[in-house]
Amino acid sequence: MTKTLAVSVWRGKEEGGFVSYEVPRRDNQTVLDVITHIQRNVDHTLAYRFACRVGMCGSCAMTVNGKARWTCRTHVSQVAENGKLELAPLANLPIVKDLVTDMRDFFDKWARGLGQFKGSRTRKDEFEKVRPDSKARMAADAGIECIGCGVCYASCDVVSWRPDYLGPAALNRAWTLVNDQRDTQLVERMKAVAGDAGCHSCHTQGSCTERCPKQLAPTAGIAGLKRQLMTTPAGGK
Amino acid sequence: MKRTNDSRARNHAAYWAFLMHRVSGLALALFLPVHFWALGQAIKGTAALDGFLQFADQPLFKFAEWGLVVLLSLHMMCGVRLLLIEFRPWTGLRKNWITGAVGFSLATGMAFGLALIR
């Protein structure tokens, strides 16, 4: 007889509940494999989101046994407790259906934190030389690998407490651009990330840094923005 | 209503450090009015203050005082950790400082306890 997993999956929207499924346990099985099994073999109406399956796109993030994580890079053996799994959509985001969340708030906040690069050179100019060992380049490097999966945003209590808070991902993005010597929007960006809904709201609970699947440290970036605000006041020149 | 996190998402060292810092801070803030009231007895004269100090010289108050010392040292060390994260260009959650904060306040508590029983 094959071993099985007892899987509770969130069904519905914000109003909804957990539904139990039995899924055969296989070797090297990921949590995404489990969800795919349910959708293909048990209930075709289950909605979930994934694309690359290898931890590059960041679209399969969900709440697994209470913690936000990528389902594609999470082996069942890492998270199952007594053969049980609980799968829910990411916290802090509106639910579209079942395990799918509406990520608009999350990405709109990247834009609000001025997450777009704006340089001064054109393609006709020389390349700007950025020293790889410069302090700013290394600080930008530390946060640049973010793929926007929303795990940090879903893990952050401050986002739950005040919904207008920009959140760790948007602030981490802002910090990488503050450290990009080619970017020309420093003062505007500092204005965008200062204030109650910006970096000063962070309580340094560290859930973003603890849960980031890329091992980035938004907490450090947010602290960096606060320090930057001492030298570049939001209303300054 | 969006879904929110429960204790499973919060169960990690940095969140515990946040809670220790916040709860110790609130408890110390609650103590402050009592502290000022006690000092305020001096306005009424030496007898009033001495009377209160004598009244406070009993085991329950000594235990509360021990609690205060532990809370103060815990709050201070958690605060130092935050200052290091905020003001030093370091990454990471300084978990070694969380261990240090708990160890320091335990040691302070034991030292104070020893001084009480002499």
Tab-separated table of C-alpha atoms in Angstrom:
chain	number	residue	atom	x	y	z
A	1	MET	CA	0.000	0.000	0.000
A	2	THR	CA	1.342	3.453	-0.910
A	3	LYS	CA	1.762	6.100	1.714
A	4	THR	CA	-0.533	9.100	1.459
A	5	LEU	CA	-0.455	12.721	2.506
A	6	ALA	CA	-3.390	14.440	4.189
A	7	VAL	CA	-3.578	17.825	2.488
A	8	SER	CA	-5.878	20.694	3.551
A	9	VAL	CA	-6.283	23.244	0.784
A	10	TRP	CA	-7.926	26.658	1.052
A	11	ARG	CA	-10.932	26.799	-1.299
A	12	GLY	CA	-12.955	29.898	-2.107
A	13	LYS	CA	-12.097	33.552	-1.781
A	14	GLU	CA	-11.693	35.534	1.427
A	15	GLU	CA	-14.831	33.718	2.554
A	16	GLY	CA	-13.849	30.119	2.227
A	17	GLY	CA	-12.479	27.188	4.115
A	18	PHE	CA	-10.055	24.304	4.097
A	19	VAL	CA	-10.969	21.181	2.129
A	20	SER	CA	-9.127	17.893	2.754
A	21	TYR	CA	-7.574	15.767	0.035
A	22	GLU	CA	-5.557	12.562	0.034
A	23	VAL	CA	-2.509	12.613	-2.189
A	24	PRO	CA	-0.086	9.725	-2.777
A	25	ARG	CA	3.325	10.360	-1.236
A	26	ARG	CA	6.178	10.069	-3.735
A	27	ASP	CA	9.946	10.344	-3.514
A	28	ASN	CA	11.408	13.837	-3.982
A	29	GLN	CA	7.883	15.251	-4.158
A	30	THR	CA	7.548	19.035	-3.985
A	31	VAL	CA	4.575	20.888	-2.563
A	32	LEU	CA	3.829	22.121	-6.092
A	33	ASP	CA	3.681	18.466	-7.234
A	34	VAL	CA	1.065	17.845	-4.548
A	35	ILE	CA	-1.108	20.751	-5.708
A	36	THR	CA	-0.736	19.709	-9.349
A	37	HIS	CA	-1.797	16.162	-8.428
A	38	ILE	CA	-4.981	17.467	-6.795
A	39	GLN	CA	-5.798	19.745	-9.739
A	40	ARG	CA	-5.195	17.094	-12.405
A	41	ASN	CA	-6.549	14.013	-10.665
A	42	VAL	CA	-8.968	15.007	-7.941
A	43	ASP	CA	-10.589	18.400	-8.540
A	44	HIS	CA	-10.079	20.275	-11.818
A	45	THR	CA	-11.633	23.435	-10.415
A	46	LEU	CA	-8.715	24.098	-8.040
A	47	ALA	CA	-7.006	27.368	-8.991
A	48	TYR	CA	-3.300	27.923	-8.362
A	49	ARG	CA	-0.483	29.764	-10.067
A	50	PHE	CA	2.923	28.569	-11.240
A	51	ALA	CA	5.194	28.947	-14.235
A	52	CYS	CA	8.856	27.941	-14.143
A	53	ARG	CA	8.844	25.208	-11.442
A	54	VAL	CA	12.525	25.885	-10.683
A	55	GLY	CA	12.541	28.942	-8.419
A	56	MET	CA	13.098	31.598	-11.055
A	57	CYS	CA	9.703	33.201	-11.625
A	58	GLY	CA	8.339	33.501	-8.087
A	59	SER	CA	4.708	32.878	-9.072
A	60	CYS	CA	4.056	29.749	-6.978
A	61	ALA	CA	4.473	31.348	-3.546
A	62	MET	CA	1.837	30.199	-1.055
A	63	THR	CA	1.361	29.654	2.647
A	64	VAL	CA	2.556	26.148	3.476
A	65	ASN	CA	1.850	24.960	7.021
A	66	GLY	CA	1.516	28.596	8.088
A	67	LYS	CA	4.662	29.970	6.462
A	68	ALA	CA	4.975	31.749	3.129
A	69	ARG	CA	7.299	29.953	0.718
A	70	TRP	CA	7.867	28.891	-2.871
A	71	THR	CA	6.004	25.633	-3.386
A	72	CYS	CA	8.228	24.577	-6.310
A	73	ARG	CA	11.420	24.588	-4.246
A	74	THR	CA	9.880	23.149	-1.109
A	75	HIS	CA	10.106	19.392	-0.760
A	76	VAL	CA	7.259	17.744	1.093
A	77	SER	CA	9.857	16.113	3.350
A	78	GLN	CA	10.962	19.578	4.555
A	79	VAL	CA	7.536	20.725	5.679
A	80	ALA	CA	5.074	17.869	6.190
A	81	GLU	CA	4.204	17.331	9.837
A	82	ASN	CA	3.014	13.770	10.526
A	83	GLY	CA	2.068	13.385	6.875
A	84	LYS	CA	-0.037	16.559	6.932
A	85	LEU	CA	0.139	19.662	4.754
A	86	GLU	CA	-1.896	22.851	4.979
A	87	LEU	CA	-1.921	24.996	1.844
A	88	ALA	CA	-3.342	28.498	1.761
A	89	PRO	CA	-2.918	31.553	-0.476
A	90	LEU	CA	-0.375	34.209	0.544
A	91	ALA	CA	-1.456	36.409	3.451
A	92	ASN	CA	-1.890	40.189	3.129
A	93	LEU	CA	-3.155	39.993	-0.461
A	94	PRO	CA	-6.720	39.783	-1.782
A	95	ILE	CA	-7.664	36.269	-2.863
A	96	VAL	CA	-8.806	35.793	-6.467
A	97	LYS	CA	-9.719	32.137	-6.024
A	98	ASP	CA	-8.381	29.244	-3.941
A	99	LEU	CA	-4.577	29.560	-3.890
A	100	VAL	CA	-4.351	32.517	-6.290
A	101	THR	CA	-3.868	36.017	-4.890
A	102	ASP	CA	-4.270	39.380	-6.557
A	103	MET	CA	-0.714	40.796	-6.637
A	104	ARG	CA	-1.692	44.306	-7.853
A	105	ASP	CA	-1.275	46.003	-4.440
A	106	PHE	CA	2.139	44.425	-4.122
A	107	PHE	CA	3.441	45.620	-7.504
A	108	ASP	CA	1.715	49.015	-7.315
A	109	LYS	CA	3.737	49.628	-4.177
A	110	TRP	CA	6.979	48.950	-6.075
A	111	ALA	CA	5.927	51.749	-8.409
A	112	ARG	CA	4.921	53.993	-5.475
A	113	GLY	CA	8.367	53.467	-3.913
A	114	LEU	CA	9.810	54.618	-7.245
A	115	GLY	CA	11.208	51.232	-8.163
A	116	GLN	CA	11.895	52.245	-11.771
A	117	PHE	CA	15.442	52.966	-12.917
A	118	LYS	CA	16.023	56.306	-14.606
A	119	GLY	CA	19.494	57.105	-15.886
A	120	SER	CA	20.956	60.204	-17.503
A	121	ARG	CA	22.909	58.624	-20.379
A	122	THR	CA	21.659	57.571	-23.762
A	123	ARG	CA	22.809	54.695	-25.940
A	124	LYS	CA	25.152	57.101	-27.694
A	125	ASP	CA	27.076	57.814	-24.484
A	126	GLU	CA	29.924	55.824	-23.031
A	127	PHE	CA	29.090	53.152	-20.444
A	128	GLU	CA	29.255	54.474	-16.929
A	129	LYS	CA	31.945	52.655	-14.998
A	130	VAL	CA	30.748	51.195	-11.721
A	131	ARG	CA	33.469	49.698	-9.572
A	132	PRO	CA	32.392	46.180	-8.520
A	133	ASP	CA	34.097	46.616	-5.148
A	134	SER	CA	32.562	50.002	-4.358
A	135	LYS	CA	30.415	50.151	-1.219
A	136	ALA	CA	27.315	51.247	-3.126
A	137	ARG	CA	27.696	48.540	-5.784
A	138	MET	CA	28.016	45.851	-3.136
A	139	ALA	CA	24.953	47.205	-1.281
A	140	ALA	CA	22.956	47.156	-4.535
A	141	ASP	CA	24.217	43.637	-5.236
A	142	ALA	CA	22.946	42.435	-1.858
A	143	GLY	CA	19.337	43.200	-2.791
A	144	ILE	CA	19.248	42.976	-6.580
A	145	GLU	CA	18.297	39.300	-6.880
A	146	CYS	CA	14.686	39.874	-5.755
A	147	ILE	CA	12.245	38.200	-8.167
A	148	GLY	CA	9.090	39.685	-6.676
A	149	CYS	CA	7.462	36.517	-5.342
A	150	GLY	CA	5.726	38.330	-2.488
A	151	VAL	CA	6.883	35.955	0.274
A	152	CYS	CA	8.348	38.830	2.342
A	153	TYR	CA	5.254	40.975	1.820
A	154	ALA	CA	2.975	38.135	2.922
A	155	SER	CA	5.149	37.431	5.985
A	156	CYS	CA	5.219	41.038	7.220
A	157	ASP	CA	2.969	41.903	10.166
A	158	VAL	CA	3.349	45.628	9.520
A	159	VAL	CA	1.658	45.137	6.119
A	160	SER	CA	-1.247	43.451	7.964
A	161	TRP	CA	-1.429	46.244	10.538
A	162	ARG	CA	-1.311	49.167	8.105
A	163	PRO	CA	-2.297	48.236	4.566
A	164	ASP	CA	-0.716	51.340	2.980
A	165	TYR	CA	2.795	50.294	4.152
A	166	LEU	CA	5.050	49.881	1.105
A	167	GLY	CA	6.395	46.585	2.405
A	168	PRO	CA	9.809	44.914	2.357
A	169	ALA	CA	10.068	44.134	-1.376
A	170	ALA	CA	9.313	47.673	-2.591
A	171	LEU	CA	11.679	49.156	0.003
A	172	ASN	CA	14.406	46.636	-0.863
A	173	ARG	CA	14.026	47.653	-4.529
A	174	ALA	CA	14.228	51.343	-3.580
A	175	TRP	CA	17.415	50.652	-1.599
A	176	THR	CA	19.117	48.933	-4.566
A	177	LEU	CA	18.319	51.981	-6.734
A	178	VAL	CA	19.545	54.402	-4.061
A	179	ASN	CA	22.847	52.553	-4.375
A	180	ASP	CA	22.846	52.653	-8.183
A	181	GLN	CA	25.181	55.510	-9.026
A	182	ARG	CA	23.672	55.831	-12.525
A	183	ASP	CA	20.172	56.555	-11.224
A	184	THR	CA	19.035	60.190	-11.147
A	185	GLN	CA	15.968	60.082	-8.897
A	186	LEU	CA	17.487	59.958	-5.419
A	187	VAL	CA	15.560	62.876	-3.881
A	188	GLU	CA	12.202	61.844	-5.397
A	189	ARG	CA	12.775	58.281	-4.253
A	190	MET	CA	13.624	59.327	-0.705
A	191	LYS	CA	10.397	61.351	-0.675
A	192	ALA	CA	8.514	58.274	-1.830
A	193	VAL	CA	9.928	55.983	0.848
A	194	ALA	CA	9.892	58.417	3.785
A	195	GLY	CA	6.858	58.922	5.948
A	196	ASP	CA	4.437	56.736	7.820
A	197	ALA	CA	3.766	54.258	5.039
A	198	GLY	CA	7.471	54.001	4.201
A	199	CYS	CA	10.655	52.776	5.810
A	200	HIS	CA	9.975	54.349	9.213
A	201	SER	CA	7.051	51.975	9.781
A	202	CYS	CA	9.281	48.902	9.893
A	203	HIS	CA	9.338	47.289	13.353
A	204	THR	CA	12.417	45.170	12.570
A	205	GLN	CA	10.540	41.940	13.231
A	206	GLY	CA	12.712	40.417	10.534
A	207	SER	CA	10.062	38.089	9.074
A	208	CYS	CA	10.937	39.288	5.541
A	209	THR	CA	14.618	38.443	5.986
A	210	GLU	CA	13.774	35.194	7.751
A	211	ARG	CA	11.448	33.964	4.992
A	212	CYS	CA	13.081	35.340	1.800
A	213	PRO	CA	13.730	32.314	-0.451
A	214	LYS	CA	16.646	34.177	-2.037
A	215	GLN	CA	18.216	34.869	1.371
A	216	LEU	CA	18.025	38.625	0.793
A	217	ALA	CA	17.779	40.969	3.769
A	218	PRO	CA	15.100	43.623	3.222
A	219	THR	CA	15.473	44.511	6.921
A	220	ALA	CA	19.014	45.712	6.200
A	221	GLY	CA	17.851	47.649	3.124
A	222	ILE	CA	15.098	49.374	5.107
A	223	ALA	CA	17.656	50.341	7.778
A	224	GLY	CA	19.835	51.656	4.943
A	225	LEU	CA	16.980	53.842	3.679
A	226	LYS	CA	16.518	55.267	7.175
A	227	ARG	CA	20.234	56.128	7.329
A	228	GLN	CA	20.063	57.616	3.844
A	229	LEU	CA	17.226	59.878	5.002
A	230	MET	CA	19.621	61.473	7.490
A	231	THR	CA	21.797	62.727	4.635
A	232	THR	CA	19.121	63.093	1.955
A	233	PRO	CA	16.108	64.583	3.718
A	234	ALA	CA	12.877	63.908	1.854
A	235	GLY	CA	12.282	67.616	1.416
A	236	GLY	CA	15.942	68.360	0.664
A	237	LYS	CA	17.833	69.137	-2.496
B	1	MET	CA	-10.682	40.517	4.730
B	2	LYS	CA	-7.316	39.314	3.532
B	3	ARG	CA	-5.802	36.338	5.275
B	4	THR	CA	-3.319	37.233	8.003
B	5	ASN	CA	-0.483	35.285	9.537
B	6	ASP	CA	-0.686	33.236	12.690
B	7	SER	CA	1.941	32.236	15.241
B	8	ARG	CA	3.513	29.703	12.853
B	9	ALA	CA	4.716	32.507	10.578
B	10	ARG	CA	5.952	34.517	13.564
B	11	ASN	CA	7.849	31.741	15.269
B	12	HIS	CA	11.455	32.801	14.626
B	13	ALA	CA	14.203	34.404	16.705
B	14	ALA	CA	13.923	37.962	15.349
B	15	TYR	CA	10.171	38.050	16.044
B	16	TRP	CA	10.764	36.790	19.566
B	17	ALA	CA	13.330	39.572	19.996
B	18	PHE	CA	10.723	42.095	18.813
B	19	LEU	CA	8.228	40.733	21.350
B	20	MET	CA	10.771	40.752	24.206
B	21	HIS	CA	11.689	44.355	23.414
B	22	ARG	CA	8.068	45.490	23.079
B	23	VAL	CA	6.671	43.677	26.134
B	24	SER	CA	9.596	44.675	28.381
B	25	GLY	CA	9.205	48.273	27.167
B	26	LEU	CA	5.478	48.325	27.944
B	27	ALA	CA	6.017	46.763	31.369
B	28	LEU	CA	8.703	49.351	32.181
B	29	ALA	CA	6.401	52.140	30.995
B	30	LEU	CA	3.697	50.850	33.353
B	31	PHE	CA	6.196	50.859	36.215
B	32	LEU	CA	7.284	54.475	35.639
B	33	PRO	CA	4.199	56.197	37.168
B	34	VAL	CA	4.575	54.018	40.289
B	35	HIS	CA	8.265	54.960	40.426
B	36	PHE	CA	7.468	58.683	40.207
B	37	TRP	CA	4.712	58.333	42.791
B	38	ALA	CA	7.171	56.681	45.186
B	39	LEU	CA	9.738	59.438	44.630
B	40	GLY	CA	6.953	62.001	45.036
B	41	GLN	CA	6.491	60.851	48.642
B	42	ALA	CA	9.653	62.831	49.431
B	43	ILE	CA	7.717	66.058	48.813
B	44	LYS	CA	5.596	65.226	51.839
B	45	GLY	CA	8.737	64.899	53.949
B	46	THR	CA	11.273	62.326	55.052
B	47	ALA	CA	8.810	60.348	57.129
B	48	ALA	CA	6.465	59.687	54.217
B	49	LEU	CA	9.253	58.449	51.928
B	50	ASP	CA	10.913	56.366	54.668
B	51	GLY	CA	7.529	54.937	55.567
B	52	PHE	CA	6.970	53.787	52.010
B	53	LEU	CA	10.523	52.455	51.667
B	54	GLN	CA	10.066	50.430	54.843
B	55	PHE	CA	6.754	49.124	53.558
B	56	ALA	CA	8.467	48.181	50.277
B	57	ASP	CA	11.165	46.249	52.124
B	58	GLN	CA	9.410	42.879	51.883
B	59	PRO	CA	9.849	39.792	49.686
B	60	LEU	CA	7.077	40.554	47.192
B	61	PHE	CA	8.553	43.980	46.408
B	62	LYS	CA	12.064	42.534	46.221
B	63	PHE	CA	10.830	39.977	43.705
B	64	ALA	CA	9.187	42.743	41.675
B	65	GLU	CA	12.440	44.699	41.831
B	66	TRP	CA	14.285	41.638	40.523
B	67	GLY	CA	11.788	41.505	37.664
B	68	LEU	CA	12.424	45.159	36.900
B	69	VAL	CA	16.171	44.649	36.718
B	70	VAL	CA	15.740	41.691	34.355
B	71	LEU	CA	13.304	43.646	32.169
B	72	LEU	CA	15.619	46.662	32.080
B	73	SER	CA	18.666	44.637	31.020
B	74	LEU	CA	16.609	42.718	28.440
B	75	HIS	CA	15.155	45.935	27.029
B	76	MET	CA	18.578	47.559	26.884
B	77	MET	CA	20.235	44.675	25.047
B	78	CYS	CA	17.352	44.306	22.563
B	79	GLY	CA	17.621	48.053	21.982
B	80	VAL	CA	21.364	47.850	21.368
B	81	ARG	CA	20.711	45.118	18.791
B	82	LEU	CA	18.211	47.362	17.007
B	83	LEU	CA	20.664	50.259	17.025
B	84	LEU	CA	23.313	48.010	15.482
B	85	ILE	CA	20.906	46.945	12.721
B	86	GLU	CA	19.782	50.527	12.139
B	87	PHE	CA	23.097	52.319	12.241
B	88	ARG	CA	25.672	49.821	11.053
B	89	PRO	CA	25.857	48.816	7.397
B	90	TRP	CA	25.429	45.146	8.294
B	91	THR	CA	23.002	42.670	6.840
B	92	GLY	CA	21.355	39.858	8.736
B	93	LEU	CA	19.185	39.835	11.794
B	94	ARG	CA	21.961	39.872	14.438
B	95	LYS	CA	20.661	36.689	16.005
B	96	ASN	CA	23.848	36.412	18.042
B	97	TRP	CA	22.713	39.592	19.806
B	98	ILE	CA	19.345	38.040	20.603
B	99	THR	CA	21.141	35.175	22.338
B	100	GLY	CA	23.414	37.740	23.977
B	101	ALA	CA	20.452	39.798	25.184
B	102	VAL	CA	18.775	36.799	26.791
B	103	GLY	CA	22.093	35.633	28.300
B	104	PHE	CA	22.945	39.087	29.617
B	105	SER	CA	19.576	39.602	31.286
B	106	LEU	CA	19.690	36.093	32.786
B	107	ALA	CA	23.154	36.832	34.186
B	108	THR	CA	21.998	40.210	35.498
B	109	GLY	CA	18.970	38.545	37.082
B	110	MET	CA	21.130	35.939	38.785
B	111	ALA	CA	23.638	38.539	40.004
B	112	PHE	CA	20.840	40.690	41.397
B	113	GLY	CA	19.223	37.642	42.979
B	114	LEU	CA	22.513	36.722	44.655
B	115	ALA	CA	22.910	40.281	45.961
B	116	LEU	CA	19.399	40.066	47.454
B	117	ILE	CA	20.066	36.892	49.437
B	118	ARG	CA	23.733	37.808	50.016
